[in-house]
Tab-separated table of C-alpha atoms in Angstrom:
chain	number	residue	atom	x	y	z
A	1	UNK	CA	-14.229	-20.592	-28.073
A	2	UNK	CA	-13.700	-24.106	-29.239
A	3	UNK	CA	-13.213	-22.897	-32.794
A	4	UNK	CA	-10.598	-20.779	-31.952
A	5	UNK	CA	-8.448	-23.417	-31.164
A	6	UNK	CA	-4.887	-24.079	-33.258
A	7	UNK	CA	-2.752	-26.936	-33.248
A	8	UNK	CA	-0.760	-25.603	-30.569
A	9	UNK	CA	-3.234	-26.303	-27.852
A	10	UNK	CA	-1.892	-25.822	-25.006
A	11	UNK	CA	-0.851	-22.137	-26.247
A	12	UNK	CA	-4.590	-21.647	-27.717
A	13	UNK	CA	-6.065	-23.324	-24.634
A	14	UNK	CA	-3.879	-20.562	-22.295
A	15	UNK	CA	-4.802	-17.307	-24.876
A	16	UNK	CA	-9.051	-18.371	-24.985
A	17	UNK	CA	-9.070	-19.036	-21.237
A	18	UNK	CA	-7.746	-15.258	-20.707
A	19	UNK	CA	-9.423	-13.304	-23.734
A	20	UNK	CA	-12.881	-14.729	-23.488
A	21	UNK	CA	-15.324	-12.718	-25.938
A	22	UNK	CA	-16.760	-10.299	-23.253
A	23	UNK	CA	-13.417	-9.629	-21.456
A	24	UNK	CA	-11.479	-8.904	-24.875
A	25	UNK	CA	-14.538	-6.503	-25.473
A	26	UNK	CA	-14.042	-4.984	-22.131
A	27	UNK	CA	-10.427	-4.353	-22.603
A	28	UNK	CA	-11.259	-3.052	-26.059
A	29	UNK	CA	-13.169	-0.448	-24.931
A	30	UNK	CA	-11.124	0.346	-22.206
A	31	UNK	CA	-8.258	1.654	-24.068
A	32	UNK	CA	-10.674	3.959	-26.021
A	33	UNK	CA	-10.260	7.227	-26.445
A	34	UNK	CA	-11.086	9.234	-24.635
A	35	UNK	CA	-9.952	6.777	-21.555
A	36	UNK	CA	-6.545	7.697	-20.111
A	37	UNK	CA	-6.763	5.548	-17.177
A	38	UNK	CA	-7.686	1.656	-16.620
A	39	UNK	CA	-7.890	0.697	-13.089
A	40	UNK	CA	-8.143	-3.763	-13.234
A	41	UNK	CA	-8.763	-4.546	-9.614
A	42	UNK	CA	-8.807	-7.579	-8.544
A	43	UNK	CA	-7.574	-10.201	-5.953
A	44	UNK	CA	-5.033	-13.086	-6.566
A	45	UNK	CA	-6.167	-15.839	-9.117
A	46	UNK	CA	-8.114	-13.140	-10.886
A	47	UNK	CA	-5.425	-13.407	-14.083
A	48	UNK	CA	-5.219	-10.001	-14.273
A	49	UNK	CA	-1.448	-9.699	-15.152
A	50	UNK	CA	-2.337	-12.816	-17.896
A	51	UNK	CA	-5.037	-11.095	-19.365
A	52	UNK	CA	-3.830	-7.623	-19.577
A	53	UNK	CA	-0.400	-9.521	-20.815
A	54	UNK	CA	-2.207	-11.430	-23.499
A	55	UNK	CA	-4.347	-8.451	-25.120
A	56	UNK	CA	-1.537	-6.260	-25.687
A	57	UNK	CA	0.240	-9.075	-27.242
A	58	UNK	CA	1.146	-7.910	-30.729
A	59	UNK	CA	0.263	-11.300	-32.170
A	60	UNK	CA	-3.164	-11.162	-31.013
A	61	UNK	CA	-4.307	-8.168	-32.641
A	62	UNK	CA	-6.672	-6.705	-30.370
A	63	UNK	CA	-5.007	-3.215	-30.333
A	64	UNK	CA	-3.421	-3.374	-33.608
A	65	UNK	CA	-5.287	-1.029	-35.586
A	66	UNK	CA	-2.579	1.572	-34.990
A	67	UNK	CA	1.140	1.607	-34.153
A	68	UNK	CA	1.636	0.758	-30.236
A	69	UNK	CA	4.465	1.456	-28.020
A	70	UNK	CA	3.885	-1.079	-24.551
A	71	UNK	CA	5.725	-0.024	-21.320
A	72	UNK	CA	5.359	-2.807	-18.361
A	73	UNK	CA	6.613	-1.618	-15.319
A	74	UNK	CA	6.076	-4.283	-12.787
A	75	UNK	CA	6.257	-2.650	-9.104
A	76	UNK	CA	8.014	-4.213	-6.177
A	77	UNK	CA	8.058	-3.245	-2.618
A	78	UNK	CA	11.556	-1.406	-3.193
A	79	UNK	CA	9.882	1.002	-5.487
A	80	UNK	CA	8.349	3.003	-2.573
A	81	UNK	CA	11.991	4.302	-2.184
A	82	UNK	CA	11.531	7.284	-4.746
A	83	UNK	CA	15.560	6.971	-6.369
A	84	UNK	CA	14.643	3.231	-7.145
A	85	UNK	CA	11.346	3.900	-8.410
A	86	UNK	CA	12.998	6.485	-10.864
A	87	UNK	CA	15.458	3.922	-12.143
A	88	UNK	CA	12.527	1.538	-12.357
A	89	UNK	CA	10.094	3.935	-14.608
A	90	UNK	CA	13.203	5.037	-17.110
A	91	UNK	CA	14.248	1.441	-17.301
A	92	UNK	CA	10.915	0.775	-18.806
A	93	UNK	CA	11.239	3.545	-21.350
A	94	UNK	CA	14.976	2.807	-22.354
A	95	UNK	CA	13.951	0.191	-25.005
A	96	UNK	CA	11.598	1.834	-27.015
A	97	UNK	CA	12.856	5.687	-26.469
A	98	UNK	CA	16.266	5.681	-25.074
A	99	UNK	CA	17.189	9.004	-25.408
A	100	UNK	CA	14.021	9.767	-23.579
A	101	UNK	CA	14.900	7.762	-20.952
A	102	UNK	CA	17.867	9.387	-20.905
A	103	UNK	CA	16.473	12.671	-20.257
A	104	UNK	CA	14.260	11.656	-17.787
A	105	UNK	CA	16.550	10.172	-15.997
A	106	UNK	CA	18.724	13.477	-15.855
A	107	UNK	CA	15.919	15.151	-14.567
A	108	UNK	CA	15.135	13.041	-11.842
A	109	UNK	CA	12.032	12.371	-10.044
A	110	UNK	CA	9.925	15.009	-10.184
A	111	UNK	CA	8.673	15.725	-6.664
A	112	UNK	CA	7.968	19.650	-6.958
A	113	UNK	CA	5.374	20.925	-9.263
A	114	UNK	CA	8.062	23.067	-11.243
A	115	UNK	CA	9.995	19.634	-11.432
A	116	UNK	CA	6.227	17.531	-12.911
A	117	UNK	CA	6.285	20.201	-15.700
A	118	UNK	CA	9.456	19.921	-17.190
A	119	UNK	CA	8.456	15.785	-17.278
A	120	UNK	CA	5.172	16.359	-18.863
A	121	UNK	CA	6.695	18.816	-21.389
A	122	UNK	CA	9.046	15.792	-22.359
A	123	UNK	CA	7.091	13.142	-22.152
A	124	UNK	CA	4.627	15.599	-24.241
A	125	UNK	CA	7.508	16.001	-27.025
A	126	UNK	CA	7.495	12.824	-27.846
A	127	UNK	CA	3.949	12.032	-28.304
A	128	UNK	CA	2.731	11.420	-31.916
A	129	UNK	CA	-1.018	10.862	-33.587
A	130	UNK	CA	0.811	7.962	-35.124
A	131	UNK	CA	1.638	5.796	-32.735
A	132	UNK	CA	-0.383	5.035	-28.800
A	133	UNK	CA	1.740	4.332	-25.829
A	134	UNK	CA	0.219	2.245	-23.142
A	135	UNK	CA	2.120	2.175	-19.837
A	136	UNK	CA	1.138	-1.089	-17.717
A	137	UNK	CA	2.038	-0.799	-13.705
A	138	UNK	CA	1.781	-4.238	-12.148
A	139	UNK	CA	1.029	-5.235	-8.519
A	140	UNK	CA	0.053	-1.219	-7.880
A	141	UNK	CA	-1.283	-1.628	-4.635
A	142	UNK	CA	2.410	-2.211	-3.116
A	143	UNK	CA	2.947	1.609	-4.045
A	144	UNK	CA	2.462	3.398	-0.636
A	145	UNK	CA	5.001	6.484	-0.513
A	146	UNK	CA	2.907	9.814	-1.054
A	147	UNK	CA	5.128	11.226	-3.606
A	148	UNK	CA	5.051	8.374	-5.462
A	149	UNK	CA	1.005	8.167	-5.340
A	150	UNK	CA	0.729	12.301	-6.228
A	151	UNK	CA	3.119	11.708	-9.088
A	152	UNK	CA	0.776	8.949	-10.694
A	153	UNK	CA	-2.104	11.316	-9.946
A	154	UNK	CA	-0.763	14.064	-11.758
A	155	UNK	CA	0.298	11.397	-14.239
A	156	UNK	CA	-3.463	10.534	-14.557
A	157	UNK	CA	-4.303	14.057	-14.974
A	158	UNK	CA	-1.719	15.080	-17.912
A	159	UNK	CA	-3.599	14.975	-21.755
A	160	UNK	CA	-0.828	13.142	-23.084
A	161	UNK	CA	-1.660	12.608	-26.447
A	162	UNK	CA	-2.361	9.014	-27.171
A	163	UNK	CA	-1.259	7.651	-24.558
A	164	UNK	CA	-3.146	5.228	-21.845
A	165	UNK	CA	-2.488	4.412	-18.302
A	166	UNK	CA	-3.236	0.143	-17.278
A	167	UNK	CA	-2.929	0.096	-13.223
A	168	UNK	CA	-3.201	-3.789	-12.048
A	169	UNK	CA	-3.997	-4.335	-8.553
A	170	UNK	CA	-4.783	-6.592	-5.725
A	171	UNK	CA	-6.831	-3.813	-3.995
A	172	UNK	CA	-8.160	0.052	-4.884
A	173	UNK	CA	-5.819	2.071	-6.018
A	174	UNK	CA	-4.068	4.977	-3.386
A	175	UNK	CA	-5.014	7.534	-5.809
A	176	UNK	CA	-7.304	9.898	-6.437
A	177	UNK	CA	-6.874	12.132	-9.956
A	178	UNK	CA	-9.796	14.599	-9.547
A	179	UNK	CA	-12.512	14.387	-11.687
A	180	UNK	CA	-11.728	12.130	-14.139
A	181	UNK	CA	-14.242	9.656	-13.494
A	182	UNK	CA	-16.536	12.198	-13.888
A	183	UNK	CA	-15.288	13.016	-17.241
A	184	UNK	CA	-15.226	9.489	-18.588
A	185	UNK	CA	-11.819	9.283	-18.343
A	186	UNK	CA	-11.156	6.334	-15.955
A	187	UNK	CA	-12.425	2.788	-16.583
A	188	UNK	CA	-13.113	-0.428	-14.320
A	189	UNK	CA	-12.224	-3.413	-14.442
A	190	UNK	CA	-13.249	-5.151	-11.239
A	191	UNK	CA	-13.565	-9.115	-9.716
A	192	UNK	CA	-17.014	-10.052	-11.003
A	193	UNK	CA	-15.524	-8.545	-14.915
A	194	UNK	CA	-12.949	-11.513	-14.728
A	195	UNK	CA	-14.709	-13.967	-13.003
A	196	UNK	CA	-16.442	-17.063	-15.574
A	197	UNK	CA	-19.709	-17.052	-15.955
A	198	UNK	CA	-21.305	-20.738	-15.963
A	199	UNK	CA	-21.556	-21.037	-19.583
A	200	UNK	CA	-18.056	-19.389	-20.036
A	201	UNK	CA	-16.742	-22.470	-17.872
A	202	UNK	CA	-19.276	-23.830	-20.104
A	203	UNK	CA	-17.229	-23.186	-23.368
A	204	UNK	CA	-14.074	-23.651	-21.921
A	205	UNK	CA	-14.332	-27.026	-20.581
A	206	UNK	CA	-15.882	-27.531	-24.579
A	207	UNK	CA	-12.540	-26.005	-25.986
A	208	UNK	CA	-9.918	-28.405	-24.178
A	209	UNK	CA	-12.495	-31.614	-24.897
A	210	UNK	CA	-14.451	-31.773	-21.710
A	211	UNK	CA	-18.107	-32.452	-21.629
A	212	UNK	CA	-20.194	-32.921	-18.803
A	213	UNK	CA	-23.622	-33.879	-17.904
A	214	UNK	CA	-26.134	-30.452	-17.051
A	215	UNK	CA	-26.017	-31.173	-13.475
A	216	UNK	CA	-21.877	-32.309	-13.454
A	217	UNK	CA	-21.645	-28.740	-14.782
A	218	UNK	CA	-23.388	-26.783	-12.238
A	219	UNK	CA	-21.983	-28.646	-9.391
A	220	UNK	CA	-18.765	-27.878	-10.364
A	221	UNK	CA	-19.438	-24.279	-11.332
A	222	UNK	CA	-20.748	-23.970	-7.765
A	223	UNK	CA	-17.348	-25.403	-6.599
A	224	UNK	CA	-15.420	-22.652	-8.235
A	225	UNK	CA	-17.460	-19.550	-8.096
A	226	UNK	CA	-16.183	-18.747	-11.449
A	227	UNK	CA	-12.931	-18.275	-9.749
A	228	UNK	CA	-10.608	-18.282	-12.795
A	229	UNK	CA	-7.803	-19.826	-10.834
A	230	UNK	CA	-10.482	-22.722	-9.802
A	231	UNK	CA	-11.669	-23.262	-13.516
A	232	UNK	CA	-8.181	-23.233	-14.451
A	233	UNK	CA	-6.970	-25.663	-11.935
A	234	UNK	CA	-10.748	-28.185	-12.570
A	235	UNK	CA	-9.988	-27.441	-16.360
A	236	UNK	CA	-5.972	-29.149	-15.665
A	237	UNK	CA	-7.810	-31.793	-13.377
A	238	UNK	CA	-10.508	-33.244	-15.998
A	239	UNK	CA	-8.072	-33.878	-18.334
A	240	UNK	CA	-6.005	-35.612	-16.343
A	241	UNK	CA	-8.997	-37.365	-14.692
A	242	UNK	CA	-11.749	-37.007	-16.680
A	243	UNK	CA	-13.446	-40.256	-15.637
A	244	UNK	CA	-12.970	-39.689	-12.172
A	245	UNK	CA	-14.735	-36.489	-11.793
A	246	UNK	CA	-14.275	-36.766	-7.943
A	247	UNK	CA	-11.118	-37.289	-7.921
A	248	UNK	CA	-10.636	-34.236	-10.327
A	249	UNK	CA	-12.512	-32.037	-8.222
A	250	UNK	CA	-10.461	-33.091	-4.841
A	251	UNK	CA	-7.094	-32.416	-7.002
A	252	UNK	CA	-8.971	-28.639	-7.844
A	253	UNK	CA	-8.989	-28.086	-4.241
A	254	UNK	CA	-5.605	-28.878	-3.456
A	255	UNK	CA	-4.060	-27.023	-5.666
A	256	UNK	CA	-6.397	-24.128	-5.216
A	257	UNK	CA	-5.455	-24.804	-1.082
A	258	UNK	CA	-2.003	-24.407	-1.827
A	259	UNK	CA	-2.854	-21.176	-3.926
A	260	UNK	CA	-4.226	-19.594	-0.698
A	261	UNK	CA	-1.500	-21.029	1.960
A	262	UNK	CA	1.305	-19.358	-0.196
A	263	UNK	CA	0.032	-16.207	-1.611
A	264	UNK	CA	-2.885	-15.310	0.960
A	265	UNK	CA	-2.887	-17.053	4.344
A	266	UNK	CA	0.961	-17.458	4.400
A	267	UNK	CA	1.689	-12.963	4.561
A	268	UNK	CA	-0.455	-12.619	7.906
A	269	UNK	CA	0.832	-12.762	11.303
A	270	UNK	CA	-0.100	-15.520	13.667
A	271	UNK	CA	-2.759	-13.492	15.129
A	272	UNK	CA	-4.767	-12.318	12.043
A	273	UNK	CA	-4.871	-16.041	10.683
A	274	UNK	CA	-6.637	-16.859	13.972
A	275	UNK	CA	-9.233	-13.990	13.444
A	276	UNK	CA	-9.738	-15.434	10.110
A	277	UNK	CA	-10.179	-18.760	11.370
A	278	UNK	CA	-12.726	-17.724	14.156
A	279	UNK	CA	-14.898	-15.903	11.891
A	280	UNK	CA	-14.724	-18.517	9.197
A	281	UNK	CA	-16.475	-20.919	12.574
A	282	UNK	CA	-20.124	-18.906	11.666
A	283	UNK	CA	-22.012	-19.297	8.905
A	284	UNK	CA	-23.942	-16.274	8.703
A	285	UNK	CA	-22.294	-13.235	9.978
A	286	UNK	CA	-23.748	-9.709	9.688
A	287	UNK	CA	-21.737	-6.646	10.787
A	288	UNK	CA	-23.303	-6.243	14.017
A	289	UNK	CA	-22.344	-10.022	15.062
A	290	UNK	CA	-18.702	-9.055	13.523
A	291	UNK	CA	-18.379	-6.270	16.416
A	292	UNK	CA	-19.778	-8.925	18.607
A	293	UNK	CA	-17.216	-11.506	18.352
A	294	UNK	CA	-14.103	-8.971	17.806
A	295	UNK	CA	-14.815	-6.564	20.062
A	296	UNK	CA	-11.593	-4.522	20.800
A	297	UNK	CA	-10.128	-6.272	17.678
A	298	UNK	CA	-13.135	-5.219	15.794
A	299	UNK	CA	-10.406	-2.776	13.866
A	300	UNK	CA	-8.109	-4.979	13.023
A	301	UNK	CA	-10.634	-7.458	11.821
A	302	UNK	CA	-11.969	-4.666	9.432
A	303	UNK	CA	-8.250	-4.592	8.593
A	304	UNK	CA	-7.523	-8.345	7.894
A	305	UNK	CA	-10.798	-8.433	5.881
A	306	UNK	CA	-9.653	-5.932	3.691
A	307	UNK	CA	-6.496	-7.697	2.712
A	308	UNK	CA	-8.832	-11.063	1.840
A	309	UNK	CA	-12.028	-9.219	-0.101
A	310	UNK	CA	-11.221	-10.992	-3.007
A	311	UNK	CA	-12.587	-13.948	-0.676
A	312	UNK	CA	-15.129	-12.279	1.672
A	313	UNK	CA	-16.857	-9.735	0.260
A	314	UNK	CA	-20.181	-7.800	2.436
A	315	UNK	CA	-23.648	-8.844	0.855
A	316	UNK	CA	-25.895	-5.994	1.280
A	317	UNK	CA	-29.033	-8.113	0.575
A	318	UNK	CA	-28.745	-10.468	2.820
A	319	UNK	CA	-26.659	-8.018	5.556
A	320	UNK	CA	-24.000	-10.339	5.877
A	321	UNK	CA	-20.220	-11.311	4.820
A	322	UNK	CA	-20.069	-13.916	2.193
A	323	UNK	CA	-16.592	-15.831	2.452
A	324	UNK	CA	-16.036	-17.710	-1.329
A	325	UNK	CA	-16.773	-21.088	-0.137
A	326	UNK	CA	-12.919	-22.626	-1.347
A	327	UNK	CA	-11.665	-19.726	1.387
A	328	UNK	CA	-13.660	-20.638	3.554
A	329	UNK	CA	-13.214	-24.505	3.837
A	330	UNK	CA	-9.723	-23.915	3.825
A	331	UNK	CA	-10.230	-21.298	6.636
A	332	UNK	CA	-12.314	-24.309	8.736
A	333	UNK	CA	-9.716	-26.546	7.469
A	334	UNK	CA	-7.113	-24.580	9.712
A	335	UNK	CA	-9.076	-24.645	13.311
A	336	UNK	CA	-6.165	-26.836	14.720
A	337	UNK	CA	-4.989	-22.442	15.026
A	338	UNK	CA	-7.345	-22.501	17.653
A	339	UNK	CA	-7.698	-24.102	21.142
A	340	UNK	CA	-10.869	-26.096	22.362
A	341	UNK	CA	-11.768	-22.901	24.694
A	342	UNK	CA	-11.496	-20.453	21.771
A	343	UNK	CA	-14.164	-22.299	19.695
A	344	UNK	CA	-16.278	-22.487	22.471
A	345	UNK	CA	-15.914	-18.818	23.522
A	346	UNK	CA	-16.712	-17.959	19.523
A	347	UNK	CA	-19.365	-20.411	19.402
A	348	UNK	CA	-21.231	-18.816	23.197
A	349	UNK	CA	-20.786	-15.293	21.884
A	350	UNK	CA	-22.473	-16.054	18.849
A	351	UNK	CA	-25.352	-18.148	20.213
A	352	UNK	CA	-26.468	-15.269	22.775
A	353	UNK	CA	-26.142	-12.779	19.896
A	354	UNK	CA	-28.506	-15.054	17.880
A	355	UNK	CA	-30.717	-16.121	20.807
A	356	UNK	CA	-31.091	-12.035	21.233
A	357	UNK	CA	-31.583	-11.388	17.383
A	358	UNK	CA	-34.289	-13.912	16.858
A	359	UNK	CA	-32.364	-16.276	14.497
A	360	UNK	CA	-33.319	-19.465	16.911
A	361	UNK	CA	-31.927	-22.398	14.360
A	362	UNK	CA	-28.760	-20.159	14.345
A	363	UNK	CA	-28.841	-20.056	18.635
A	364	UNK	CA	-29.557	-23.544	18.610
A	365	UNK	CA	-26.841	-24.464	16.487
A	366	UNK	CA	-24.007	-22.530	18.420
A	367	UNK	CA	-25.287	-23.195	21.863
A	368	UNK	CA	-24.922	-26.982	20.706
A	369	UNK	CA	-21.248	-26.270	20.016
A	370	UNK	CA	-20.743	-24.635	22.477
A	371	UNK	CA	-21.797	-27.581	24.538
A	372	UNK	CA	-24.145	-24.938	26.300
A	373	UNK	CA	-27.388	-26.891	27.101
A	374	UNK	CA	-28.844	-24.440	29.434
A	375	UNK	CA	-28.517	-22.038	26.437
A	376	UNK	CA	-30.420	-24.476	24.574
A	377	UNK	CA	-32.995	-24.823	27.256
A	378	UNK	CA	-33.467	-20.991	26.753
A	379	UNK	CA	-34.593	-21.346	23.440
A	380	UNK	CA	-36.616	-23.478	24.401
A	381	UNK	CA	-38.749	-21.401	26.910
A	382	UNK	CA	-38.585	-18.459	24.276
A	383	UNK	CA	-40.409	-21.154	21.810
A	384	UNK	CA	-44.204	-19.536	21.203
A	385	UNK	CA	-47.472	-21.390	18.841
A	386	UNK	CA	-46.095	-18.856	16.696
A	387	UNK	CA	-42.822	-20.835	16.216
A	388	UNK	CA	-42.008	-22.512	12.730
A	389	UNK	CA	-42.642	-26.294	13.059
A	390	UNK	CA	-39.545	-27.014	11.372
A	391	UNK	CA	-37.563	-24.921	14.130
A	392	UNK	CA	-39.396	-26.552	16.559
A	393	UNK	CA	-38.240	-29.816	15.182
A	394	UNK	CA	-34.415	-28.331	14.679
A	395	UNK	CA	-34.493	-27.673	18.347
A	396	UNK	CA	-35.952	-31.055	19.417
């Protein structure tokens, strides 16, 4: 990565930190025929709009081998009203083919099947062997409106010649174009495709003039997750502090803090940042301890997790939810949300679900917060020979 580096640095340090070696590889093969579709899913930090924005650059010359027309729609909430989603989708086509635009626009959106068919016949017009279009639509997942979604999955479906479909979004696409996976048409780009790998961080901390000791490096890898916005933001910090690693690392967090406050905590009501905040009180937190604590709010708490799974995602080897552990020190960073006698209550429930489940060191260190000492005293009686010594200890 290092080599790559011009004497613009800043701009070189910005294109390598996007188009790392495996991810311009991924994106290379996922605008291969005969892919018509590329879902990137991923939450916020991810640099999905940076990355998808920097390989179709014309100057980098990743899809250059033949002629390309790029259309970059990006979608706001408005666009779920269909006449302002039509203007949207021409407006993107007026630069390159205005009198196709212009046509389209005539048309109108194309709600009926009749109505699809005169749009694919021409959009089909206008294809060429020459040249590949690839159509980009940004921030996807604020499409709701069901003739909006069908239109895109008919889109999806249409053998367009040369032409490739980029959806960007926070969470899985609302659509469902039959049977396209299953003919290799669709391709995945997903969190753990973006996210560094150690000895990515590795080479990019190399390429901007950063190196640190083995075990600097892993403890800071550990720190970020391989969250790009984290290696970005520890990347920014080094620099600026790179004999004060501590200090570097504290100025990651903040600005990673402020990252979550405005783009992820900030959107949910009052009510759903509390949930968060509760569950965030546990450290180990299988599904059946999830019902436990929500109880009737056990949907919405399915509901809030879903808006926050590029944080807390469901570890099937372990049977528990894994929170990304910058989300969730913010999240315990935020319990002035919660009274005294909500802890507590969290904190009981959780200890008699754990005292019932046989994880004792977990019971013992609930019922302690909980400031439950007859709990603790239960534990105590359940204690066999057959109890680990070093739970024993815990306990004592």
């Amino acid at each position: 990565m290092g080599k790559n580096l011009t004497k613009n640095r800043e701009v070189a340090d910005a294109r390598d930190f996007y188009m790392r070696p495996r991810v311009r590889e991924l994106l290379v093969r996922a605008v291969r025929e005969p892919i018509k579709s590329v879902i990137v899913t991923a939450g916020a930090g991810y640099g999905k709009t940076q990355t998808i924005s920097t390989f179709l650059d014309p100057e980098n010359g990743d899809i250059n081998e033949r002629k390309t027309h790029r259309f970059w729609m990006q979608i706001f909430e408005m666009d779920n009203l269909v006449e302002r989603f039509w203007v949207s989708f021409t407006k993107v086509i007026a630069p390159v083919n205005a009198p196709l635009a212009k046509r389209l626009t005539l048309l109108g959106f194309p709600e009926s099947e009749r109505k699809y068919e005169r749009f694919s016949a021409l959009v089909s017009a206008e294809t060429s062997s020459e040249i590949r279009r690839i159509f980009v639509f940004d921030d996807f997942h604020l499409i709701e409106n069901k003739a909006i979604l069908r239109f895109f999955e008919r889109f999806m479906e249409s053998p367009f010649l040369n032409t490739a479909l980029i959806f960007i979004s926070r969470q899985e696409p609302r659509v469902n174009p039959a049977g396209l996976a299953e003919r290799g048409m669709v391709f995945r780009i997903e969190e753990e495709d973006l996210r560094f790998s150690k000895d990515e961080m590795h080479s990019y901390l190399e390429a901007i003039g950063i190196t640190l000791p083995a075990q600097e490096d892993t403890d800071i890898y550990n720190a970020t997750g391989g969250w790009p916005l984290a290696v970005r933001l520890i990347g920014l910090a080094l620099k600026n502090n790179l004999n004060r690693r501590d200090r570097a690392l504290s100025s990651m967090k903040s600005g990673v803090f402020k990252f979550i406050e405005t783009e992820i905590f900030a959107p949910l009501t009052n009510e759903e940042k509390k949930l968060l905040v509760r569950l965030a009180l546990i450290d180990h937190l299988p599904p059946a301890l999830l019902h436990e604590l929500t109880g009737s709010e056990e949907k919405s708490a399915w509901a809030v997790l879903d808006k926050v799974s590029s944080f807390v995602r469901y570890d099937a080897y372990s049977d528990a939810f894994r929170a990304h552990r910058l989300f969730k020190e913010f999240l315990q960073r935020r319990c002035e949300l919660l009274t005294s006698e909500e802890k507590r209550r969290v904190y009981s429930r959780a200890a008699k679900w754990c005292h019932e489940n046989d994880f004792k060191s977990d019971a013992v260190t609930y019922y302690e917060k909980a400031g439950d000492y007859s709990g603790l005293a239960d534990v105590a009686h359940a204690l066999t020979r057959m109890t680990p010594g070093r739970v024993a200890r815990f306990l004592l």
